[in-house]
Amino acid sequence: MNAPDLSCATDLPADRSACAARDAADPLARFRAAFDLPEGLIYLDGNSLGPLPRAAATRIEAVVRQEWGAGLIRSWNDAGWIDLPGRVGDRIAGLIGAAPGSVTAGDSTSINLYKALNAALSLMPQPTGRSVILSDTGNFPTDLYVAQGLCAASGGRLHLRTVAPEALAGSVDGDTAVVMATHVDFRTGRMHDMQAVTRAAHAAGAAMVWDLAHSAGAVPLDLAASGAECAVGCGYKYLNGGPGAPAFIYVRPDLQDRVPPALSGWMGHAAPFDFTPDYRPAAGIRRQQVGTPPILSLSALDAALEVWADVDMAALRRKSLALSDLFIALVERDCAGFGLRLVTPRDHGQRGSQASFACPADLGGGYPVMQALIDAGVIGDFRAPDLLRFGFTPLYLRHVDVWDAVDRLRQILETRRWDDPRFHARAAVT
Amino acid sequence: MNAPDLSCATDLPADRSACAARDAADPLARFRAAFDLPEGLIYLDGNSLGPLPRAAATRIEAVVRQEWGAGLIRSWNDAGWIDLPGRVGDRIAGLIGAAPGSVTAGDSTSINLYKALNAALSLMPQPTGRSVILSDTGNFPTDLYVAQGLCAASGGRLHLRTVAPEALAGSVDGDTAVVMATHVDFRTGRMHDMQAVTRAAHAAGAAMVWDLAHSAGAVPLDLAASGAECAVGCGYKYLNGGPGAPAFIYVRPDLQDRVPPALSGWMGHAAPFDFTPDYRPAAGIRRQQVGTPPILSLSALDAALEVWADVDMAALRRKSLALSDLFIALVERDCAGFGLRLVTPRDHGQRGSQASFACPADLGGGYPVMQALIDAGVIGDFRAPDLLRFGFTPLYLRHVDVWDAVDRLRQILETRRWDDPRFHARAAVT
């Protein structure tokens, strides 16, 4: 987190072959072969949906044909489906600086956030005068929506307050029950200081809930050291678990048995197969499970996480910053004069694993530029109102990919190729 | 629902070849080829986990290789992932007697029940003196657990009351806010009269929530005609959607825009890709969506539902009753003297698509009998405390399967093969 703020331009490679030389020396280069990437495509959107790990394709076929097809109901025991949420949780725990047994996988990020907020609120001494869930305007909308729903259901007892991301730590006060923040901003890539924000929450007597959707698998994390009460995150971005992959929830080990689960279902029961009429929560993190998890999707995530077993997270971080530094420097040099404005912090200590540029109105606000870039084989994404967003995923991206991506962006801007009507038609999902 | 109560024994086939003759005349026989069933196995557990539809295996491979692997993030638009919950919902609507646009798929049954109960409660005039969620002791435990969690969170405002299944309709009173029932009892196979129970709820001013986990794809349903406010159900039983397949929720069309979603996530937002900070629920059933759905699992369910397009539900019901009648009659004739006791109603009007027998203590309480039967290639399941449960799924089961299953059960009982120590060891999942 405290890496020096290297000027992006200091060690710009002279040409594409200099990028290729960096790739040849890359200690993470071998991981690219673990993914089934379309030939010729440059994929800078692993922060929206990670690509297909070869291991996931193989696993899913086995789960469908052998475990489901041949094993049928027996696979709940024989293939260990019943323990899959915890096994996947333990793999994720290893990537976010959490202890084994503190994470379980299943449900969506939104639903896990609902559980986490309820868990955090239940830790407040009762009755509490604290009425605020504090968050920031950079939080992902679904996080704010979940909190709003919870506040609406409280009958006026709770309120959501959002402040600017930079003001978050300084805004915690005696009325704050929970601080809820997404560690890395989905638009700007700005990264909160996890330790400092959590300290501020605790200093004011509030609980801390982190959303690690854009952090898990993207940056080194030490969740346990932060002391945060709860965290959630996403399986389908940097973890490469597949479209809509199950999400995860972390509850600090000393609190797991103190929090009554907000969603009490049979998979979180102490003895689900006793089929007793009364709910009795399981010990530990398992009580945060609810219904039967989607085994096909969860198995794909499990296989995707196997890739991570040998990844050196410090090396990952170094390469992530090298790639985003390179991208920023090349865009600012080669696309100068088109009005693109970096909104991602240059400071490494405040940057996640992406880079976003705001587009001026005379580039159609950015949407058609991104469509033209996708058409040219470079997939990033557009985020309203005007952002071109690019994710940098060190397991499969190369320095030459960054070089080529900027080269294609430059051509699109110089030839105004984006100003073709077909790039202006909005799709359902942007 | 009003089929005559045929005596089970009246038309008992004389021998196995008489069963084969019935299979040859079965109008549903062709559907068996749509499933990838293990050779030689008799699968009477499709009410726990349906077998693999060939179409699902093909679809999953295409979703993994083409949609995820090659299409990547573009498949949200190009493969229509964004509309998949509604498309799957519409397929299910056709099977449960609901209008298009009244069902959406995603999340687990437990979580959908949480949404449905909250939706139903929100319809009560406020302030309401009604404090009871009324259910029955035959309800599936997770349904009771979800209601208990909701009551616990209400701070004493709500209570769960359970009565015997037969007493449900007669127990609704002016203090009942919501009647919550599972249409077909997971243990006994007893089926509620959906129209009568719903009428009783409405007559007392209460809302009705049905759990169709053991009904959808098992019996003809006319949910719309019942007037019930909400319903939920399961994708992995009779619908054959795969292990942990996403569940579904129905909200009566005239109420959809009146109920504030209990779990307010971005997929239920009116414009999720505007990324606005304030939650604004989508119109219609879509507001019941929450987070990003598990596309692999949801796609398997979608493909599994294709099989149902040509199924005549009246024919399905006739065959279901023929199979369970045959099973009951053969067990009572060929396994007489071992103390097995039918707990499933003989009355067709009260029977779902299963048959369960209670086992006496001198058969080890039933658990080892079921293990020995599974070992002999007949998969049913054991349900605590003493039930042997068998599901009858007309799309792929034959009359000869029923004949053979009872023959193997008879042999196990006569030779006491179940009394081998290896059949007594309890597995994690029963």
CSV table of C-alpha atoms in Angstrom, one decimal, chain A residues 28-39 43 46 49-57 217 236-242 300 303-308 311 316 319 393-397, chain B residues 65 68-70 72:
chain,number,residue,atom,x,y,z
A,28,LEU,CA,3.6,-14.4,-13.9
A,29,ALA,CA,3.7,-15.0,-17.7
A,30,ARG,CA,3.1,-18.7,-17.3
A,31,PHE,CA,-0.4,-18.1,-15.9
A,32,ARG,CA,-1.7,-16.9,-19.2
A,33,ALA,CA,-1.8,-20.5,-20.4
A,34,ALA,CA,-4.3,-21.3,-17.7
A,35,PHE,CA,-7.0,-19.2,-19.5
A,36,ASP,CA,-8.9,-19.9,-22.7
A,37,LEU,CA,-8.6,-16.4,-24.3
A,38,PRO,CA,-10.1,-15.7,-27.7
A,39,GLU,CA,-7.3,-15.4,-30.3
A,43,TYR,CA,-9.4,-8.2,-22.8
A,46,GLY,CA,-11.6,-8.8,-16.3
A,49,LEU,CA,-16.2,-10.6,-16.0
A,50,GLY,CA,-13.0,-12.7,-15.8
A,51,PRO,CA,-12.2,-15.0,-18.8
A,52,LEU,CA,-12.6,-18.7,-18.8
A,53,PRO,CA,-10.0,-20.7,-16.9
A,54,ARG,CA,-9.2,-23.9,-18.7
A,55,ALA,CA,-9.6,-25.7,-15.3
A,56,ALA,CA,-13.2,-24.4,-15.0
A,57,ALA,CA,-14.2,-25.7,-18.4
A,217,GLY,CA,-7.7,-11.2,-6.7
A,236,TYR,CA,-16.9,-13.3,-11.3
A,237,LYS,CA,-14.4,-10.4,-11.6
A,238,TYR,CA,-10.8,-10.9,-10.8
A,239,LEU,CA,-11.4,-14.4,-9.4
A,240,ASN,CA,-12.6,-15.5,-12.8
A,241,GLY,CA,-15.4,-17.7,-11.5
A,242,GLY,CA,-17.8,-17.2,-14.5
A,300,ALA,CA,-16.7,-23.2,-11.8
A,303,ALA,CA,-11.9,-24.5,-10.2
A,304,ALA,CA,-11.1,-20.9,-11.1
A,305,LEU,CA,-9.6,-20.5,-7.7
A,306,GLU,CA,-7.2,-23.4,-8.2
A,307,VAL,CA,-5.3,-21.1,-10.6
A,308,TRP,CA,-4.5,-18.8,-7.6
A,311,VAL,CA,0.2,-16.8,-7.3
A,316,LEU,CA,0.8,-9.7,-8.9
A,319,LYS,CA,2.7,-6.3,-12.5
A,393,THR,CA,-5.4,-8.4,-14.7
A,394,PRO,CA,-1.8,-9.6,-14.3
A,395,LEU,CA,-2.5,-13.4,-14.7
A,396,TYR,CA,-3.3,-13.1,-18.4
A,397,LEU,CA,-2.4,-9.6,-19.6
B,65,ARG,CA,-17.1,-22.4,-24.3
B,68,TRP,CA,-18.3,-17.2,-21.5
B,69,GLY,CA,-15.1,-18.2,-23.2
B,70,ALA,CA,-15.5,-16.5,-26.5
B,72,LEU,CA,-17.0,-12.8,-22.5
